[in-house]
CSV table of C-alpha atoms in Angstrom, one decimal:
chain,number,residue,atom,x,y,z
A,1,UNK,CA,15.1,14.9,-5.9
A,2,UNK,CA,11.8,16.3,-6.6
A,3,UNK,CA,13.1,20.2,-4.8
A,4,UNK,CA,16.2,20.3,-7.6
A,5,UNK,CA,13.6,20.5,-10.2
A,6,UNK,CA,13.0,24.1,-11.8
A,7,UNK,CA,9.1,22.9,-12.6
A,8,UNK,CA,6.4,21.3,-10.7
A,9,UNK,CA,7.1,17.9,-10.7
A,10,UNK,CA,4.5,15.4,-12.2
A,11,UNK,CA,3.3,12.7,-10.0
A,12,UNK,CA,1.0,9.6,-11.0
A,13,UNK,CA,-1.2,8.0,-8.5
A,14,UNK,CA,-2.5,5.0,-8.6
A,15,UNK,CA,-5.2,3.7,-6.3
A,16,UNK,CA,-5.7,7.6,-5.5
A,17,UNK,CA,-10.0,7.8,-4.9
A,18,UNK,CA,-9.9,7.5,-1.1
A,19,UNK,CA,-7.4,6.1,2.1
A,20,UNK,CA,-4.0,7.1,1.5
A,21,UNK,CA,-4.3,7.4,-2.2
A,22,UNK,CA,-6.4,10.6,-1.8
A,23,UNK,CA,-4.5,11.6,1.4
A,24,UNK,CA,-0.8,11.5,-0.8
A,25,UNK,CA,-2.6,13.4,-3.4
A,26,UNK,CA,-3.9,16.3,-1.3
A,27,UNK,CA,-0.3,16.4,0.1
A,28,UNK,CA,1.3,16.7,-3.0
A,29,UNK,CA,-0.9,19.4,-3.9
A,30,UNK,CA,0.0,21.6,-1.2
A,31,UNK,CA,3.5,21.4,-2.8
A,32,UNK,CA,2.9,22.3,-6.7
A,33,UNK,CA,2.6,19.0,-8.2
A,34,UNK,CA,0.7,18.1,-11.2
A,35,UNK,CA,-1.0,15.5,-10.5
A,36,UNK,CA,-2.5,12.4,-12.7
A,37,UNK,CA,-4.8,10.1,-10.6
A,38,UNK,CA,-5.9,7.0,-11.2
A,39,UNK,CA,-8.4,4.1,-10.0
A,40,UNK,CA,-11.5,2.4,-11.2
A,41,UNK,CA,-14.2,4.8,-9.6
A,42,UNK,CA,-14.2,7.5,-12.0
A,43,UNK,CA,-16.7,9.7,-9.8
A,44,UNK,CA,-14.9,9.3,-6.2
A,45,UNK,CA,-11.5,10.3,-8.6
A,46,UNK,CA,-13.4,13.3,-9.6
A,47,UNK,CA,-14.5,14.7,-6.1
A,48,UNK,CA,-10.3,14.3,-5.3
A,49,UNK,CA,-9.2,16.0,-8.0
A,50,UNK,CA,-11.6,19.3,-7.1
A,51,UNK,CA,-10.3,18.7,-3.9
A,52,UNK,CA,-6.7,18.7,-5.3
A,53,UNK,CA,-7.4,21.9,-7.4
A,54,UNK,CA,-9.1,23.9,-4.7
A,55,UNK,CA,-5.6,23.0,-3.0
A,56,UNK,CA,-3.8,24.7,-6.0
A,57,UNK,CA,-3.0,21.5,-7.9
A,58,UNK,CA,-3.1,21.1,-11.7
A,59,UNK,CA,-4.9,17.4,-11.9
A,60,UNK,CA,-5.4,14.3,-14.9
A,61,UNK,CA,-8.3,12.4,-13.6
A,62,UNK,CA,-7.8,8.8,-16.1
A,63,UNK,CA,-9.9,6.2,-14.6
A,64,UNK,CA,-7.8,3.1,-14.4
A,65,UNK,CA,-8.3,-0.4,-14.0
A,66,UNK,CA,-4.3,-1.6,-13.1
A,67,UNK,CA,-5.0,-5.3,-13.4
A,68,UNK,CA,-5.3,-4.4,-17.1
A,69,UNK,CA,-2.1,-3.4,-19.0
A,70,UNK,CA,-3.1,-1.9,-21.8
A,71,UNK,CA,-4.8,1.0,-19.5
A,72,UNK,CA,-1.9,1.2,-17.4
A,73,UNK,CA,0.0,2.3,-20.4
A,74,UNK,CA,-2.6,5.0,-21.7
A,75,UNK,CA,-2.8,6.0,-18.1
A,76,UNK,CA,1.6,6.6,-18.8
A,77,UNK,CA,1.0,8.1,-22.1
A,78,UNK,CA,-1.4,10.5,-20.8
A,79,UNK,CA,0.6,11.4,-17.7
A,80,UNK,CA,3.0,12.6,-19.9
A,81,UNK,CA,0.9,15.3,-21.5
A,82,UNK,CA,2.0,17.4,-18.6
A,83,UNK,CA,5.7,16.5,-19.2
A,84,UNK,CA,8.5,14.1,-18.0
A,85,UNK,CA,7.0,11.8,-14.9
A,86,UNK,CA,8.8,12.5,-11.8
A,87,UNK,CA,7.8,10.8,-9.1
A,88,UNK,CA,5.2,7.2,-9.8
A,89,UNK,CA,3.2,6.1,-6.5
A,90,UNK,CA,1.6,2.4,-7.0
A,91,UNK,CA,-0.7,2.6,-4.2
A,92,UNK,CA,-3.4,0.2,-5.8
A,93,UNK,CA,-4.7,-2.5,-3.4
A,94,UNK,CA,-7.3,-4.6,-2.1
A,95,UNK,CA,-8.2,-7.2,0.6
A,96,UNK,CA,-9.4,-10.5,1.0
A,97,UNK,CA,-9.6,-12.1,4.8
A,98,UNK,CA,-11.1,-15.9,5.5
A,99,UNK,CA,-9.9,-19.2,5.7
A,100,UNK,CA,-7.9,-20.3,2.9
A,101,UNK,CA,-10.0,-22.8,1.5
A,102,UNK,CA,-13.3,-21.2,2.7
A,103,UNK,CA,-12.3,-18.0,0.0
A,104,UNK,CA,-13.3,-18.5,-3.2
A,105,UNK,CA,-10.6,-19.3,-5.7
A,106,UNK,CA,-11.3,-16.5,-8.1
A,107,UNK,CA,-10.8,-14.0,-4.3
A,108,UNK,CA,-7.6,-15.1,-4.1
A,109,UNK,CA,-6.7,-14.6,-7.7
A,110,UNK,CA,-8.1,-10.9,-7.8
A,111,UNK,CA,-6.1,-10.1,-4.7
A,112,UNK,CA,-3.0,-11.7,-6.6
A,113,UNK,CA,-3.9,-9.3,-9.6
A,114,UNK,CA,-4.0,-6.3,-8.2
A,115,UNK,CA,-1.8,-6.2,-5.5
A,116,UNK,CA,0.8,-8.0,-7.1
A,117,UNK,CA,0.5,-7.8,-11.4
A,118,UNK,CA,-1.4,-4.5,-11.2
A,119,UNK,CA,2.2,-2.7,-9.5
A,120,UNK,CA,4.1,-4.8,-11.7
A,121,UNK,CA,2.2,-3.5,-14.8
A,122,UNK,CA,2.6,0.1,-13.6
A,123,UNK,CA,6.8,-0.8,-13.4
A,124,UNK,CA,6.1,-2.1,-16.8
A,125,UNK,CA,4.6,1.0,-18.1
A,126,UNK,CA,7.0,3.5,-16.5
A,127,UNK,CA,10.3,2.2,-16.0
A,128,UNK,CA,10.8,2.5,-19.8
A,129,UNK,CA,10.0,6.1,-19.5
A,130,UNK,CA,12.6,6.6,-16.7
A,131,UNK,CA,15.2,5.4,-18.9
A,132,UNK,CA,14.7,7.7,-21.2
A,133,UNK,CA,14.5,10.7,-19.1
A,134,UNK,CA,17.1,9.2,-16.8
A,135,UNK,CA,15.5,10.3,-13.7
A,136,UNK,CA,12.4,9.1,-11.9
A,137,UNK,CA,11.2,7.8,-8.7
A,138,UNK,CA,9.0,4.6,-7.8
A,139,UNK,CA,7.2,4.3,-4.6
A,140,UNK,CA,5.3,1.1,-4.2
A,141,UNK,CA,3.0,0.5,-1.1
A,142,UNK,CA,3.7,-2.4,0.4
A,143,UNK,CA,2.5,-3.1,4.0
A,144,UNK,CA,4.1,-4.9,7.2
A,145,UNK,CA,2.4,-8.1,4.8
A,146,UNK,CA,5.5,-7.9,2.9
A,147,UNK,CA,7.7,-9.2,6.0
A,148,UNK,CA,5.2,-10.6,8.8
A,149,UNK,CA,2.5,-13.0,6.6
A,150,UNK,CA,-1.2,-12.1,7.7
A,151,UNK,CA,-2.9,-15.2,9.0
A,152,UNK,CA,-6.7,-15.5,7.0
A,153,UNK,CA,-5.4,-13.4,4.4
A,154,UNK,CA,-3.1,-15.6,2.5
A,155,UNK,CA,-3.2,-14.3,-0.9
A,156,UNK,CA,-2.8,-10.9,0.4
A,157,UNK,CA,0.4,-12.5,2.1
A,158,UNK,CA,1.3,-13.8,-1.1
A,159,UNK,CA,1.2,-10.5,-3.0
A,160,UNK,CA,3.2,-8.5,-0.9
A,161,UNK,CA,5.8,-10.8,-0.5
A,162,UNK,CA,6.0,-11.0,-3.9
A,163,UNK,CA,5.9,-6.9,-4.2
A,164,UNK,CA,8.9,-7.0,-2.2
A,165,UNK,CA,11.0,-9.4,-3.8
A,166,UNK,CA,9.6,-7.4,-7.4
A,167,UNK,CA,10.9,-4.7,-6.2
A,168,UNK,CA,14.2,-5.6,-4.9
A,169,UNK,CA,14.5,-7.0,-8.2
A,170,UNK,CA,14.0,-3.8,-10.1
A,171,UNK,CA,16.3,-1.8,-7.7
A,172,UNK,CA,19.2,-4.2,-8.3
A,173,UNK,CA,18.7,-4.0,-12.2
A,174,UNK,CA,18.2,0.2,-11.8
A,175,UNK,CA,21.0,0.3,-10.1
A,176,UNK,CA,23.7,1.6,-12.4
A,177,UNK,CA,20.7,4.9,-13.5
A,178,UNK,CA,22.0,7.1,-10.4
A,179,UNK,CA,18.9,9.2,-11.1
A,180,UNK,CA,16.1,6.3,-10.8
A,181,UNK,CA,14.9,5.1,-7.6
A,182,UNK,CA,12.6,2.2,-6.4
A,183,UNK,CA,11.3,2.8,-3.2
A,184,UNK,CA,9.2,0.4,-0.9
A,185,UNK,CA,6.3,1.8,2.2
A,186,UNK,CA,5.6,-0.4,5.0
A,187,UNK,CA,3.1,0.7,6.9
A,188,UNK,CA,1.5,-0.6,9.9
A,189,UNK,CA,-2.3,-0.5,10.2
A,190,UNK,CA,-3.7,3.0,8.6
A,191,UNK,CA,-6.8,4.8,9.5
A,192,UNK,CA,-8.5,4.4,6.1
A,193,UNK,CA,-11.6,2.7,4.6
A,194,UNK,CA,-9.6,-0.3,3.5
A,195,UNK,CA,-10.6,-3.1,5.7
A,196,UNK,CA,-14.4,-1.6,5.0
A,197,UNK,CA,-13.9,-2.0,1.6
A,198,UNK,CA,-11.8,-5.7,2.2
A,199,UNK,CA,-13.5,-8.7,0.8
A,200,UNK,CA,-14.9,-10.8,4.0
A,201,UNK,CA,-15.4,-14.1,4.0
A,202,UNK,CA,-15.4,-15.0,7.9
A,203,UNK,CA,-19.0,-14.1,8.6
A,204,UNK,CA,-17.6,-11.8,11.1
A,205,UNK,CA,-17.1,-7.9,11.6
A,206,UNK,CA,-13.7,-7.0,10.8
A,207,UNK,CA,-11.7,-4.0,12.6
A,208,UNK,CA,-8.0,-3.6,12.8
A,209,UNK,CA,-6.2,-3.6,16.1
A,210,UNK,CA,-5.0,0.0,17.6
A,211,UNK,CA,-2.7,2.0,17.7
A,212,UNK,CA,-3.8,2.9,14.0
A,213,UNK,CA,-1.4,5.3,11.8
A,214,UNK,CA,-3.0,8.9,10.6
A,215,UNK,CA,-3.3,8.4,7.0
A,216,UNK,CA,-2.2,12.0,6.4
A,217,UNK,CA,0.9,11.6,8.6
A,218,UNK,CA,1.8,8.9,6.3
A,219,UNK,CA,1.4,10.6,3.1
A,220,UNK,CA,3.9,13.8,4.6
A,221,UNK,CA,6.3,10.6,4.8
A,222,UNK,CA,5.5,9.8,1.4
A,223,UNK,CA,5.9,13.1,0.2
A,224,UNK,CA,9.5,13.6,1.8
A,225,UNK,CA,10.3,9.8,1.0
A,226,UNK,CA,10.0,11.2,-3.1
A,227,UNK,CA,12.0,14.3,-2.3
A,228,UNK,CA,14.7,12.6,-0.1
A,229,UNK,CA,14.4,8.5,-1.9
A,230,UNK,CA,16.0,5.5,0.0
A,231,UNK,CA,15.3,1.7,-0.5
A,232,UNK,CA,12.9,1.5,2.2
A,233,UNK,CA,10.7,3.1,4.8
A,234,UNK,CA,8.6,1.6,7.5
A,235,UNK,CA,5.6,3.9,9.0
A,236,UNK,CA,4.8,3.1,12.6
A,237,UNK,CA,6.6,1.7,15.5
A,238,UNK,CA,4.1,-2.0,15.5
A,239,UNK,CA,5.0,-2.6,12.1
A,240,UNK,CA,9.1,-2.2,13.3
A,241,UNK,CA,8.2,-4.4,16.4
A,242,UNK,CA,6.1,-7.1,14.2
A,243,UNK,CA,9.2,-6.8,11.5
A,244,UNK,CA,11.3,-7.9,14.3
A,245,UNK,CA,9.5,-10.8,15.3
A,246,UNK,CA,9.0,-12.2,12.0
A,247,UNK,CA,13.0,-11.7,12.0
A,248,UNK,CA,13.3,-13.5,15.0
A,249,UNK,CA,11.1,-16.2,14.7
A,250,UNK,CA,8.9,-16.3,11.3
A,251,UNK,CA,6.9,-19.1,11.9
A,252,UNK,CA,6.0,-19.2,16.0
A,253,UNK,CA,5.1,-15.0,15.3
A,254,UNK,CA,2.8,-16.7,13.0
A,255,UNK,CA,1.1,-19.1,14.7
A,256,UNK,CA,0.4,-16.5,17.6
A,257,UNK,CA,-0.9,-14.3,15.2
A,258,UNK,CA,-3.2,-17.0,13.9
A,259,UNK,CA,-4.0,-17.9,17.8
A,260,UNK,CA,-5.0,-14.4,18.0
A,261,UNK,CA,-7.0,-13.7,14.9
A,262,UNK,CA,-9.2,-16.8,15.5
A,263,UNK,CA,-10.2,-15.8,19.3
A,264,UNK,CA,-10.9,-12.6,17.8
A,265,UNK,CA,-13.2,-13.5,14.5
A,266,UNK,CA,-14.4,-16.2,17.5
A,267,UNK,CA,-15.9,-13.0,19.8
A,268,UNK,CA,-16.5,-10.6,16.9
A,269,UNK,CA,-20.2,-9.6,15.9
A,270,UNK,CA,-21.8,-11.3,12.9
A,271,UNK,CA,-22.1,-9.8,9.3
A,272,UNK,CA,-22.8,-10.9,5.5
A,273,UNK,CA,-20.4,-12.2,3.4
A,274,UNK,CA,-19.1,-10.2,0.9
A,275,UNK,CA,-17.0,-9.6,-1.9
A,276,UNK,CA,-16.0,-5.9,-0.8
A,277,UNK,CA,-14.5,-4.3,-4.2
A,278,UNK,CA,-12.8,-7.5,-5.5
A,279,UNK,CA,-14.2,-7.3,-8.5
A,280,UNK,CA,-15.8,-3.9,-8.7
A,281,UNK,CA,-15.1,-0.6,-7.1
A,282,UNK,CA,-16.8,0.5,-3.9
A,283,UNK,CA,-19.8,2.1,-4.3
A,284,UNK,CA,-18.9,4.7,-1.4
A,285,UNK,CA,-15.1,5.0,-1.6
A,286,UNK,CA,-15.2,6.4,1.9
A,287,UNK,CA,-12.6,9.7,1.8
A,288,UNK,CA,-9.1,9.5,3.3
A,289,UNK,CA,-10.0,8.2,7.2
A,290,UNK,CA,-11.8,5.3,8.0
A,291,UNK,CA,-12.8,6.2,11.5
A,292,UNK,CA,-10.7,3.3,13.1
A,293,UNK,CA,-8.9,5.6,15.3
A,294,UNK,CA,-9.8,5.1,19.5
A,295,UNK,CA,-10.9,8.6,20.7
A,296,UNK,CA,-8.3,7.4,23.6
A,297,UNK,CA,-5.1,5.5,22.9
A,298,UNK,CA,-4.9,1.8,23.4
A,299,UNK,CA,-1.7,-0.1,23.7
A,300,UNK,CA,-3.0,-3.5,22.7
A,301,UNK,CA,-1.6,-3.9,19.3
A,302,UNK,CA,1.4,-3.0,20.6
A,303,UNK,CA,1.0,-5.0,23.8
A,304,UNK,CA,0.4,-8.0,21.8
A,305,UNK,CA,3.6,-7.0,19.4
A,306,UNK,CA,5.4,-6.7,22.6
A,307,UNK,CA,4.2,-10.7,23.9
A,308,UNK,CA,5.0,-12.1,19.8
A,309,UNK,CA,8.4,-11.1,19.5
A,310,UNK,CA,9.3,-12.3,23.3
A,311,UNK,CA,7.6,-15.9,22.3
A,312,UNK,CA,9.3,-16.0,19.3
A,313,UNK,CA,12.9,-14.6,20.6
A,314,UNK,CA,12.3,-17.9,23.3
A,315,UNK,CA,11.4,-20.2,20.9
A,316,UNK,CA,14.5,-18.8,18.9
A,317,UNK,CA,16.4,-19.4,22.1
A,318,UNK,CA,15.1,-22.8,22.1
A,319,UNK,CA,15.7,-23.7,18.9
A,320,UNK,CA,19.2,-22.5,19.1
A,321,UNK,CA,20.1,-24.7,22.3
């Protein structure tokens, strides 16, 4: 645990220039950390680290590309400039939402890259480096993706079921290092600028459905989750309720997510295609909030939860008889 250390612990971000990336950064500055951040926009990474110093952080700004494995191991090396790496958040990830066949190949691939190889090459470039110091802790961001598939996102579907079972892999084979942990975040929709920065293929303005998680609530969980580690942790009572229903009944939760993505993109305003930051960062990363938050609370995500868990426990039922 991160509080039974006599120094300030060392923590490597990844993904860490704006949504909860920059968020579990500030956070772990309020507590003493040294920090090393990482992502591809070199200048956004510099405007979190003042932030992160004015906060009373020591921070490692190394620009970071982790679909690439040779910079994901610099990005170790130099991480360990400030000493042994305690605590190693893969938090890289992007977005792609259309039809499967109306996203260009090369989209789907990208997302596969990053969301999938790109944590996988962090693993690669740190677990080593846990051995040796025989302590350590991994946090990988997943999402409710990783249990509940995301209709008109499929390789985003794809990469965070196969983050889960990557990780459940590596927790298994850590097992017997007492002092190692591989942790996995669920969370359900977050108020960053992540579905901004999403590459849209639909034609259509794309929003996320309320109630939307504080991104800075999430990072205090993250922050505990490294002092207190455990296999998993799920942020947000939706992605509990959309867990269950995937549980329940995988594939009729599905097709009434589908139902309701398609009435949705059916109604929703008109916009440009575009490739978001696929293949290059966002030219305004966009800070930690993304402004999705209602000024009042609406139940209708979980409203809708609510109706795709009691289809699927019927059709379960049905099934069953």
């Amino acid at each position: 645990m991160l509080q039974q250390r006599p120094h300030h612990p060392v923590v490597v971000i990844t993904g860490a220039s704006s949504g909860i990336g920059q968020a579990t950064a500030e956070e772990f500055a309020r507590r003493g950390a040294r920090l090393v951040i990482a992502a591809r926009n070199a200048s956004a990474l510099h405007s979190v680290a003042s932030r992160c110093r004015e906060l009373g952080a020591e921070v490692l700004v190394v620009p970071t590309d982790v679909t690439k494995a040779d910079e994901v191991r610099q990005l170790a090396q130099k991480a360990l400039s400030f000493g042994e790496i305690d605590v190693w958040f893969s938090n890289a990830g992007v977005g792609a939402v259309g039809k499967f066949d109306e996203t260009p190949q090369e989209a789907h691939e990208q997302v596969i890259r990053t969301n999938l190889i790109g944590h996988l090459n962090d693993a690669y470039a740190v677990v080593p480096i846990f051995k040796r110091q025989k302590h350590g802790t991994f946090i990988n961001m997943i999402s409710l993706g990783g249990f509940a598939s995301a209709p008109y996102a499929a390789a985003y579907s794809a990469s965070k079921f196969g983050l889960k079972g990557l990780t459940e892999s590596l927790r298994a084979e850590l097992a017997p290092y007492r002092d190692i942990h591989i942790c996995d975040v669920y969370p359900t929709f977050l108020d960053t600028p992540g579905i901004a920065h999403s590459a849209n293929y639909t034609g259509r303005a794309l929003t996320v459905p309320p109630p939307v998680y504080d991104p800075r609530k999430a990072a205090r969980s993250i922050v505990r989750l490294a002092n207190h580690p455990r296999a998993s942790l799920t942020l947000g009572s939706p992605a509990r309720l959309a867990r269950l229903g995937h549980f329940l009944a995988p594939n009729s939760t599905a097709r009434i997510m589908a139902g309701i993505l398609a009435r949705y993109l059916k109604g929703a305003p008109r916009t440009e295609v575009s490739h978001g930051n696929l293949f290059r960062s966002a030219a305004n990363p966009g800070g930690v909030e993304g402004g999705l938050r209602a000024s009042r609370p609406l139940p209708t995500f979980a409203i809708l939860t609510v109706v795709v868990i009691g289809f699927a426990a019927i059709a379960l039922a049905r099934t069953r008889r």
